[in-house]
Structure formats: C-alpha cells, structure tokens
Short mmCIF file of C-alpha atoms in Angstrom, two decimals:
data_model
loop_
_atom_site.label_atom_id
_atom_site.label_comp_id
_atom_site.label_asym_id
_atom_site.label_seq_id
_atom_site.Cartn_x
_atom_site.Cartn_y
_atom_site.Cartn_z
CA UNK A 1 0.00 0.00 0.00
CA UNK A 2 1.37 3.42 -1.02
CA UNK A 3 0.90 5.95 1.77
CA UNK A 4 0.86 9.73 1.67
CA UNK A 5 1.34 11.47 5.03
CA UNK A 6 -1.03 14.36 5.71
CA UNK A 7 -0.51 17.16 8.25
CA UNK A 8 -3.14 19.67 9.33
CA UNK A 9 -2.60 23.37 9.79
CA UNK A 10 -3.75 25.53 12.67
CA UNK A 11 -6.81 23.50 13.49
CA UNK A 12 -9.53 22.43 15.81
CA UNK A 13 -7.66 20.21 18.28
CA UNK A 14 -6.24 23.09 20.29
CA UNK A 15 -8.12 22.17 23.44
CA UNK A 16 -6.36 18.82 23.41
CA UNK A 17 -2.89 19.97 22.42
CA UNK A 18 -1.50 20.90 25.83
CA UNK A 19 -2.66 17.71 27.58
CA UNK A 20 -1.37 15.69 24.62
CA UNK A 21 1.99 17.45 24.68
CA UNK A 22 2.27 16.95 28.43
CA UNK A 23 1.63 13.25 27.90
CA UNK A 24 4.30 13.07 25.21
CA UNK A 25 6.80 14.91 27.39
CA UNK A 26 6.22 12.40 30.19
CA UNK A 27 7.52 9.59 28.01
CA UNK A 28 11.24 8.99 28.63
CA UNK A 29 11.70 8.20 24.93
CA UNK A 30 10.82 11.85 24.19
CA UNK A 31 13.18 13.47 26.72
CA UNK A 32 15.86 14.47 24.20
CA UNK A 33 13.24 15.83 21.83
CA UNK A 34 11.65 18.12 24.42
CA UNK A 35 15.05 19.28 25.67
CA UNK A 36 15.74 20.33 22.07
CA UNK A 37 12.36 22.07 21.86
CA UNK A 38 12.91 24.08 25.03
CA UNK A 39 16.42 25.11 23.97
CA UNK A 40 15.16 26.23 20.56
CA UNK A 41 12.41 28.35 22.12
CA UNK A 42 14.92 29.85 24.59
CA UNK A 43 17.07 30.82 21.61
CA UNK A 44 14.10 32.52 19.95
CA UNK A 45 13.29 34.38 23.16
CA UNK A 46 16.91 35.56 23.48
CA UNK A 47 16.81 36.74 19.86
CA UNK A 48 13.80 39.00 20.41
CA UNK A 49 14.20 42.54 21.63
CA UNK A 50 12.80 43.23 25.14
CA UNK A 51 9.46 44.59 23.91
CA UNK A 52 8.92 41.61 21.62
CA UNK A 53 9.96 39.20 24.35
CA UNK A 54 7.54 40.76 26.83
CA UNK A 55 4.72 40.46 24.35
CA UNK A 56 5.32 36.99 22.92
CA UNK A 57 7.28 35.29 25.66
CA UNK A 58 4.34 34.61 27.97
CA UNK A 59 1.97 33.73 25.12
CA UNK A 60 4.02 31.84 22.58
CA UNK A 61 7.24 30.68 24.19
CA UNK A 62 6.18 29.42 27.60
CA UNK A 63 5.90 25.78 26.61
CA UNK A 64 8.32 24.59 29.28
CA UNK A 65 6.16 26.11 32.00
CA UNK A 66 2.94 24.84 30.45
CA UNK A 67 4.28 21.29 30.27
CA UNK A 68 5.91 21.24 33.70
CA UNK A 69 4.32 18.30 35.52
CA UNK A 70 4.36 20.34 38.72
CA UNK A 71 2.09 23.06 37.32
CA UNK A 72 -1.58 22.88 36.38
CA UNK A 73 -2.29 22.45 32.68
CA UNK A 74 -3.90 25.62 31.30
CA UNK A 75 -7.50 25.20 30.21
CA UNK A 76 -6.55 26.39 26.74
CA UNK A 77 -3.90 28.24 24.81
CA UNK A 78 -3.62 32.01 24.99
CA UNK A 79 -5.75 33.57 22.27
CA UNK A 80 -3.14 34.10 19.55
CA UNK A 81 -1.81 32.16 16.59
CA UNK A 82 1.78 32.25 17.85
CA UNK A 83 1.11 29.93 20.79
CA UNK A 84 -1.19 27.67 18.81
CA UNK A 85 1.20 27.31 15.90
CA UNK A 86 4.17 26.47 18.13
CA UNK A 87 2.23 23.77 19.96
CA UNK A 88 0.88 22.38 16.71
CA UNK A 89 4.33 22.00 15.18
CA UNK A 90 5.90 20.53 18.33
CA UNK A 91 3.18 17.89 18.43
CA UNK A 92 3.60 16.98 14.77
CA UNK A 93 7.40 16.87 14.99
CA UNK A 94 7.37 14.67 18.08
CA UNK A 95 5.40 12.02 16.21
CA UNK A 96 8.02 12.02 13.42
CA UNK A 97 11.03 11.09 15.56
CA UNK A 98 13.25 8.34 14.12
CA UNK A 99 12.81 6.35 17.34
CA UNK A 100 9.25 5.74 16.21
CA UNK A 101 8.62 3.03 13.59
CA UNK A 102 8.45 4.36 10.04
CA UNK A 103 5.84 3.14 7.59
CA UNK A 104 7.83 1.43 4.81
CA UNK A 105 5.05 2.19 2.35
CA UNK A 106 5.29 5.96 2.72
CA UNK A 107 5.74 7.58 -0.69
CA UNK A 108 4.87 11.29 -0.19
CA UNK A 109 3.88 14.01 2.28
CA UNK A 110 1.54 16.99 2.18
CA UNK A 111 0.80 19.65 4.79
CA UNK A 112 -2.08 22.10 4.99
CA UNK A 113 -0.79 25.64 5.66
CA UNK A 114 1.58 25.58 8.69
CA UNK A 115 1.50 21.78 8.44
CA UNK A 116 3.81 22.16 5.44
CA UNK A 117 6.80 22.31 7.80
CA UNK A 118 5.99 18.94 9.35
CA UNK A 119 5.57 17.50 5.86
CA UNK A 120 9.05 18.76 4.98
CA UNK A 121 10.50 17.27 8.16
CA UNK A 122 8.88 13.95 7.28
CA UNK A 123 10.17 14.20 3.72
CA UNK A 124 13.81 14.37 4.82
CA UNK A 125 13.45 10.82 6.27
CA UNK A 126 16.13 11.51 8.87
CA UNK A 127 16.95 8.32 10.78
CA UNK A 128 19.92 9.46 12.87
CA UNK A 129 18.58 10.98 16.12
CA UNK A 130 21.19 13.74 16.26
CA UNK A 131 20.53 14.81 12.69
CA UNK A 132 16.77 14.75 13.25
CA UNK A 133 16.99 16.85 16.43
CA UNK A 134 19.21 19.46 14.76
CA UNK A 135 16.79 19.79 11.85
CA UNK A 136 13.75 19.77 14.15
CA UNK A 137 15.28 22.63 16.16
CA UNK A 138 15.78 24.69 12.98
CA UNK A 139 12.19 23.99 11.95
CA UNK A 140 10.87 25.08 15.34
CA UNK A 141 12.90 28.30 15.29
CA UNK A 142 11.56 28.94 11.80
CA UNK A 143 7.91 28.44 12.70
CA UNK A 144 8.20 30.47 15.92
CA UNK A 145 9.88 33.45 14.25
CA UNK A 146 7.50 33.26 11.27
CA UNK A 147 4.44 33.39 13.51
CA UNK A 148 5.86 36.22 15.61
CA UNK A 149 6.72 38.33 12.57
CA UNK A 150 3.34 37.51 11.06
CA UNK A 151 1.58 38.67 14.21
CA UNK A 152 3.58 41.89 14.21
CA UNK A 153 2.71 42.58 10.57
CA UNK A 154 -0.95 41.84 11.26
CA UNK A 155 -1.18 44.45 14.00
CA UNK A 156 -3.20 47.43 12.93
CA UNK A 157 -6.06 49.67 13.97
CA UNK A 158 -8.84 47.60 15.54
CA UNK A 159 -12.34 47.81 14.08
CA UNK A 160 -14.51 50.56 15.43
CA UNK A 161 -16.98 49.96 18.22
CA UNK A 162 -19.74 50.71 15.72
CA UNK A 163 -18.52 48.02 13.33
CA UNK A 164 -18.23 45.50 16.13
CA UNK A 165 -21.67 46.35 17.43
CA UNK A 166 -23.11 45.83 13.97
CA UNK A 167 -21.89 42.24 13.80
CA UNK A 168 -24.24 39.85 15.53
CA UNK A 169 -22.27 36.67 16.12
CA UNK A 170 -24.52 33.71 16.76
CA UNK A 171 -21.67 31.26 17.25
CA UNK A 172 -17.96 30.76 16.80
CA UNK A 173 -15.17 33.23 17.38
CA UNK A 174 -15.35 37.01 17.70
CA UNK A 175 -14.33 39.02 14.62
CA UNK A 176 -10.75 38.50 13.48
CA UNK A 177 -8.59 38.64 10.34
CA UNK A 178 -9.87 35.38 8.78
CA UNK A 179 -13.41 34.21 8.06
CA UNK A 180 -14.71 30.93 6.62
CA UNK A 181 -17.54 30.93 4.10
CA UNK A 182 -19.34 27.85 2.84
CA UNK A 183 -21.97 27.62 0.16
CA UNK A 184 -20.39 29.78 -2.56
CA UNK A 185 -18.34 28.59 -5.51
CA UNK A 186 -14.97 30.17 -6.11
CA UNK A 187 -16.17 32.34 -9.04
CA UNK A 188 -19.22 33.47 -7.04
CA UNK A 189 -17.12 34.52 -4.05
CA UNK A 190 -14.51 36.30 -6.14
CA UNK A 191 -17.21 38.18 -8.05
CA UNK A 192 -18.75 39.37 -4.78
CA UNK A 193 -15.34 40.39 -3.50
CA UNK A 194 -14.44 42.34 -6.65
CA UNK A 195 -17.83 44.03 -6.72
CA UNK A 196 -17.40 45.06 -3.10
CA UNK A 197 -13.84 46.37 -3.05
CA UNK A 198 -12.64 46.42 -6.64
CA UNK A 199 -9.39 44.86 -7.81
CA UNK A 200 -6.48 44.92 -5.40
CA UNK A 201 -8.56 45.44 -2.27
CA UNK A 202 -7.37 44.34 1.16
CA UNK A 203 -9.45 41.15 1.31
CA UNK A 204 -8.30 38.03 -0.53
CA UNK A 205 -9.44 34.44 -0.87
CA UNK A 206 -6.63 33.01 1.22
CA UNK A 207 -7.79 29.41 1.13
CA UNK A 208 -9.93 27.51 -1.34
CA UNK A 209 -10.34 24.35 0.71
CA UNK A 210 -13.09 22.70 -1.32
CA UNK A 211 -15.54 23.60 -4.07
CA UNK A 212 -17.77 25.55 -1.66
CA UNK A 213 -15.50 26.07 1.33
CA UNK A 214 -13.28 29.17 1.33
CA UNK A 215 -11.50 31.43 3.79
CA UNK A 216 -11.14 35.19 3.38
CA UNK A 217 -8.06 36.86 4.82
CA UNK A 218 -7.53 40.54 5.55
CA UNK A 219 -8.10 43.34 8.05
CA UNK A 220 -10.84 42.59 10.56
CA UNK A 221 -12.56 45.90 9.83
CA UNK A 222 -12.69 45.09 6.10
CA UNK A 223 -14.12 41.62 6.82
CA UNK A 224 -16.80 43.15 9.03
CA UNK A 225 -17.68 45.62 6.27
CA UNK A 226 -17.91 42.82 3.69
CA UNK A 227 -20.10 40.74 5.98
CA UNK A 228 -22.39 43.71 6.70
CA UNK A 229 -22.85 44.35 2.99
CA UNK A 230 -23.74 40.74 2.18
CA UNK A 231 -25.24 39.28 5.37
CA UNK A 232 -28.83 39.45 4.12
CA UNK A 233 -27.92 37.76 0.84
CA UNK A 234 -25.98 35.08 2.67
CA UNK A 235 -28.97 34.39 4.91
CA UNK A 236 -31.33 34.07 1.94
CA UNK A 237 -29.10 31.67 0.02
CA UNK A 238 -27.87 29.55 2.95
CA UNK A 239 -24.26 30.77 2.84
CA UNK A 240 -22.59 30.48 6.24
CA UNK A 241 -19.98 32.85 7.64
CA UNK A 242 -17.79 32.11 10.65
CA UNK A 243 -14.87 34.17 11.93
CA UNK A 244 -11.88 32.01 12.78
CA UNK A 245 -9.78 32.13 15.92
CA UNK A 246 -6.68 33.11 13.97
CA UNK A 247 -5.03 36.38 14.92
CA UNK A 248 -2.93 36.47 11.73
CA UNK A 249 -4.38 36.86 8.17
CA UNK A 250 -2.47 33.89 6.74
CA UNK A 251 -2.14 33.46 2.96
CA UNK A 252 -2.44 37.17 2.29
CA UNK A 253 -0.14 39.62 0.46
CA UNK A 254 -0.51 41.82 3.53
CA UNK A 255 2.01 39.52 5.23
CA UNK A 256 4.72 40.00 2.61
CA UNK A 257 6.54 42.41 4.98
CA UNK A 258 6.62 39.64 7.60
CA UNK A 259 8.18 37.21 5.11
CA UNK A 260 10.83 39.79 4.28
CA UNK A 261 11.44 40.45 7.96
CA UNK A 262 12.13 36.78 8.65
CA UNK A 263 14.95 36.87 6.12
CA UNK A 264 16.79 39.01 8.69
CA UNK A 265 16.28 36.22 11.24
CA UNK A 266 17.99 33.57 9.10
CA UNK A 267 21.09 33.43 11.29
CA UNK A 268 18.89 32.48 14.24
CA UNK A 269 16.91 29.89 12.27
CA UNK A 270 20.02 28.09 11.04
CA UNK A 271 20.39 25.78 8.09
CA UNK A 272 17.45 23.86 6.71
CA UNK A 273 18.25 21.28 4.02
CA UNK A 274 17.27 22.18 0.47
CA UNK A 275 14.70 20.48 -1.67
CA UNK A 276 17.35 18.19 -3.11
CA UNK A 277 17.65 16.57 0.35
CA UNK A 278 14.01 15.48 0.38
CA UNK A 279 13.76 11.70 0.10
CA UNK A 280 10.02 11.82 -0.58
CA UNK A 281 7.92 14.08 -2.76
CA UNK A 282 6.57 16.88 -0.57
CA UNK A 283 3.93 18.89 -2.37
CA UNK A 284 3.44 22.64 -2.35
CA UNK A 285 0.04 24.09 -1.48
CA UNK A 286 0.06 27.18 -3.69
CA UNK A 287 0.19 25.15 -6.92
CA UNK A 288 0.55 21.50 -7.96
CA UNK A 289 4.32 21.00 -7.74
CA UNK A 290 6.97 18.89 -6.04
CA UNK A 291 9.22 20.75 -3.59
CA UNK A 292 12.19 18.49 -4.30
CA UNK A 293 12.94 21.05 -7.00
CA UNK A 294 12.88 24.00 -4.60
CA UNK A 295 16.34 25.43 -3.83
CA UNK A 296 15.34 27.19 -0.58
CA UNK A 297 12.70 25.58 1.62
CA UNK A 298 12.73 28.43 4.16
CA UNK A 299 11.59 30.85 1.48
CA UNK A 300 9.01 28.33 0.28
CA UNK A 301 7.61 27.98 3.79
CA UNK A 302 7.42 31.74 4.31
CA UNK A 303 5.74 32.39 0.97
CA UNK A 304 3.29 29.50 1.16
CA UNK A 305 2.17 30.07 4.77
CA UNK A 306 2.22 33.85 4.96
CA UNK A 307 1.65 35.20 1.47
CA UNK A 308 0.34 32.77 -1.12
CA UNK A 309 -3.21 31.40 -1.28
CA UNK A 310 -3.98 27.70 -0.93
CA UNK A 311 -5.82 25.88 -3.71
CA UNK A 312 -6.39 22.62 -1.87
CA UNK A 313 -8.42 20.73 -4.47
CA UNK A 314 -5.84 21.10 -7.24
CA UNK A 315 -3.03 20.28 -4.82
CA UNK A 316 -4.52 17.16 -3.22
CA UNK A 317 -5.66 15.73 -6.56
CA UNK A 318 -2.22 16.29 -8.09
CA UNK A 319 -0.46 14.80 -5.06
CA UNK A 320 -2.56 11.63 -5.09
CA UNK A 321 -2.14 11.18 -8.84
CA UNK A 322 1.58 11.98 -8.92
CA UNK A 323 2.48 9.74 -5.97
CA UNK A 324 0.01 6.98 -6.95
CA UNK A 325 -1.02 6.90 -3.27
CA UNK A 326 -3.88 4.65 -2.29
CA UNK A 327 -3.74 5.43 1.45
CA UNK A 328 -3.68 8.78 3.26
CA UNK A 329 -2.37 8.65 6.82
CA UNK A 330 -3.57 11.75 8.65
CA UNK A 331 -1.23 13.08 11.37
CA UNK A 332 -3.64 15.86 12.33
CA UNK A 333 -3.79 17.12 14.97
CA UNK A 334 -7.06 18.57 13.66
CA UNK A 335 -9.41 16.79 11.32
CA UNK A 336 -9.77 19.58 8.75
CA UNK A 337 -7.14 18.55 6.20
CA UNK A 338 -8.55 15.03 6.10
CA UNK A 339 -12.09 16.32 5.62
CA UNK A 340 -11.02 18.65 2.85
CA UNK A 341 -9.07 15.83 1.20
CA UNK A 342 -12.11 13.54 1.24
CA UNK A 343 -14.32 16.26 -0.19
CA UNK A 344 -11.87 17.16 -2.96
CA UNK A 345 -11.17 13.52 -3.88
CA UNK A 346 -14.83 12.53 -3.98
CA UNK A 347 -14.80 11.86 -7.73
CA UNK A 348 -11.11 10.97 -8.15
CA UNK A 349 -10.36 7.88 -10.18
CA UNK A 350 -8.22 6.36 -7.41
CA UNK A 351 -9.78 4.55 -4.47
CA UNK A 352 -8.23 6.10 -1.36
CA UNK A 353 -8.16 4.63 2.12
CA UNK A 354 -8.08 7.21 4.93
CA UNK A 355 -6.59 6.45 8.35
CA UNK A 356 -5.51 8.65 11.26
CA UNK A 357 -2.60 8.41 13.65
CA UNK A 358 -4.06 8.03 17.19
CA UNK A 359 -3.25 11.24 19.03
CA UNK A 360 -5.57 12.43 21.75
CA UNK A 361 -7.32 10.84 24.67
CA UNK A 362 -8.57 14.04 26.28
CA UNK A 363 -12.16 15.12 25.97
CA UNK A 364 -13.08 17.23 22.97
CA UNK A 365 -12.84 20.97 23.10
CA UNK A 366 -15.72 23.30 23.60
CA UNK A 367 -17.34 25.06 20.63
CA UNK A 368 -15.93 27.69 18.36
CA UNK A 369 -14.09 27.68 15.08
CA UNK A 370 -10.37 27.06 15.02
CA UNK A 371 -8.15 28.26 12.23
CA UNK A 372 -8.68 26.73 8.82
CA UNK A 373 -10.97 23.87 9.93
CA UNK A 374 -14.48 24.73 8.87
CA UNK A 375 -15.95 21.92 6.79
CA UNK A 376 -18.33 19.14 7.74
CA UNK A 377 -19.68 18.29 4.34
CA UNK A 378 -20.49 19.87 1.01
CA UNK A 379 -21.54 23.46 1.59
CA UNK A 380 -21.85 23.17 5.35
CA UNK A 381 -19.94 24.70 8.23
CA UNK A 382 -20.63 23.68 11.80
CA UNK A 383 -19.42 25.10 15.07
CA UNK A 384 -16.30 23.42 16.36
CA UNK A 385 -15.75 21.40 13.19
CA UNK A 386 -12.42 19.64 13.33
CA UNK A 387 -12.44 19.79 17.12
CA UNK A 388 -12.04 17.01 19.61
CA UNK A 389 -10.22 13.71 19.57
CA UNK A 390 -8.80 12.42 16.30
CA UNK A 391 -9.73 8.79 16.02
CA UNK A 392 -8.65 6.16 13.53
CA UNK A 393 -10.84 5.94 10.44
CA UNK A 394 -11.39 2.22 9.93
CA UNK A 395 -11.83 0.37 6.70
CA UNK A 396 -11.78 1.44 3.08
CA UNK A 397 -13.43 4.64 2.00
CA UNK A 398 -14.41 6.05 -1.31
CA UNK A 399 -12.83 9.45 -1.78
CA UNK A 400 -15.00 11.87 0.11
CA UNK A 401 -16.79 9.08 1.94
#
C-alpha cells in the first residue's frame, strides 16, 4: 500500500494539544526531543528585543512552564496564533522522531498551511537521532519566528466599536482577520469580492479548501464591512460565515513584509536542508508542484504560509495522482485537512483509504471555530468542526466518503 502522510494546519484540536503534549513529554523516549524544543524556544526568546519578548514570551514561548508536571495544565492556549502554531508544530514533529517506527510504504507528504513544515521534516526521512533533532530545532525556530513576525505585521487599527456592534455573532469566534464561508463557488465569491472592493482590495481568498469552502483573509474591519454588505444575501441563500480564531491573516499579500522580515532572522533559524535533500515528494500548497525542485525551503515555507493562497483541491488531486497513493495517513492534529481531502477527492479515479494516527485521549474541546478547519460536508460549516479527539478511520473509503 502506497501511503501519503497528511498534516493539518492551525486547526480544531487546540483544546487537546496541551494535555497531549504533556503526555508526550512524560515519556522517557521523548526526553531528548523536548530538551531540544525548550532550547530552541529559549534561543528565539533571546533573539527578540525586550518589547517583543515581553509580548510573545508569555503567550508563545512558555511551553516549558505549560508542560511542567508540577504546574496545572492551562484550560486552553492564549488567544493568539503564535502559541497555537508552536504547539501544533511541536506535536507533529514529536510524532516524526526516528525512534518511532516508520511506515515502509510511505511515498509522499503533504501539509495544509503551517503543516507544510511537518511535511518537509517527514520528507527528509532523517533516521539518525542527532541529525533529526538538529533539523527539528531549525524547523521550530523557523515556525516560531515566522508566527511572531506575522503577528507583528498583522497588527493594525482595531475595528470601530460601531462596526463591532453591527456584527451579531450567533456562534464561533469574535471578529478577526480570517473568516470561513461555505456555500459559494470560487467564481461566485470572487465576483462578490471584486464588486465590493474592486481589484487589489485588502481582502483576498486566502484558502480555497473545497468547491464551496473558502477562507477570506484581511483586516478585521474590512471583513466586518464585507459581511455587513452581504449578510442578508448570505442568509437568503444559505451561505454560512464564521470568523476564525486566527489572529494572523495567513495566505495574504498583507504579510509580505513579515516574510521579508524573517529573512533578517535567518542566522537564528540556522540551516534547513534544500529540496534536493528530500527523500520523498513533498507537495506545495500554492500550486501543484513537487518541492524536491525548490532550492530554498525556508523561502518556500514563508511564501506559502504567509503570502500565497492555498488551492487545496488542485493540490490534493495532483499529489494523489503523482504519488500513486492509495492510502492517506492523517497526522492531524485537527481533522480539517482530512475532511477537505475527502471532499476534494470525492470523484477521483483512485480509491483512497483514509486512516488517522491516534493522538488524543482528552475530551473534545468546547465550541468555536479554530483556524482553517471549517468543513463538515459539502456546503456546510458547523461550530467546532475539526475539534475534539482524532480517532482512527477504519476500513476502506471512497474518496469523500
């Protein structure tokens, strides 16, 4: 069986991440990995200037304190994408250690948004523990600095009290810089967007996750204005709108300054192998292509996560066809990437079996939308989709089944 590894982006399992990470840290086989993690985060903290450290240290770089067995586990992560993204990547990387058995049938890897970095780490197929830990540390420094610079670039004037008061949220997160819409095709959404703001406006379709599942990225005030202008039409036609918990407008040209800023942090990040060191095809998310041909994977990560939009259907269909995969092994930790993959592969000619790596034993999280995980079926978004324990998906499944 030919297996493609799948990694979710900032997703709906956040409520389980800290207990899961604490459980992983308690395992003696993971001691060296977590020592490496804590050192890498200390290096990032030392790299920041005092104002940056005061702002992001408590929220995004306090993993050692959060996972200390002598302290209570926080009920949830602080409300920013820096903390969530760091925990997400640490969890994914821990499950890729060479001390864990490797699936001999693995032929490719694909990551949704921030999950791209875990896909790259998997694609290197590093089997020497020292080499893996050195590369994992560079990856963690990269994701931490990327998220911090992205958060800094996203800072701007908050929406007015009038705009906030005009938005009546029935469920999900309060207004933020990303919003999920389901029920519109890509041409329909882009036509609405162009009619509302003209060409080159601040809002962009950052993610096209499925035929009728998209995410808009941009300033919160602009998203509120777009929603106000179209809320009645959405209600009449059954289109759903949910603000995401993200505090960064990922996949938006507005974050190009953050990508450029990270280039000045390259000495901190250290060396990441180039695409020619990938031992598996790892697929890009901005277009159907194999990253083994990419000369600089740091630049690829910055561009694909911060700046470029995701076209998931074209990417997942290309990846399955190119790798001839007949099994997708979902590493989560959310369920969104798997759901999008099933939806987009519904009519693919290949019969795909979906399975998930067991990850969480904690109870599911409470409601609300997390990051880019807003799909329960064709044209439907439900509160908390992608949340809760990720369980194995037994048996064979038709694509999309």
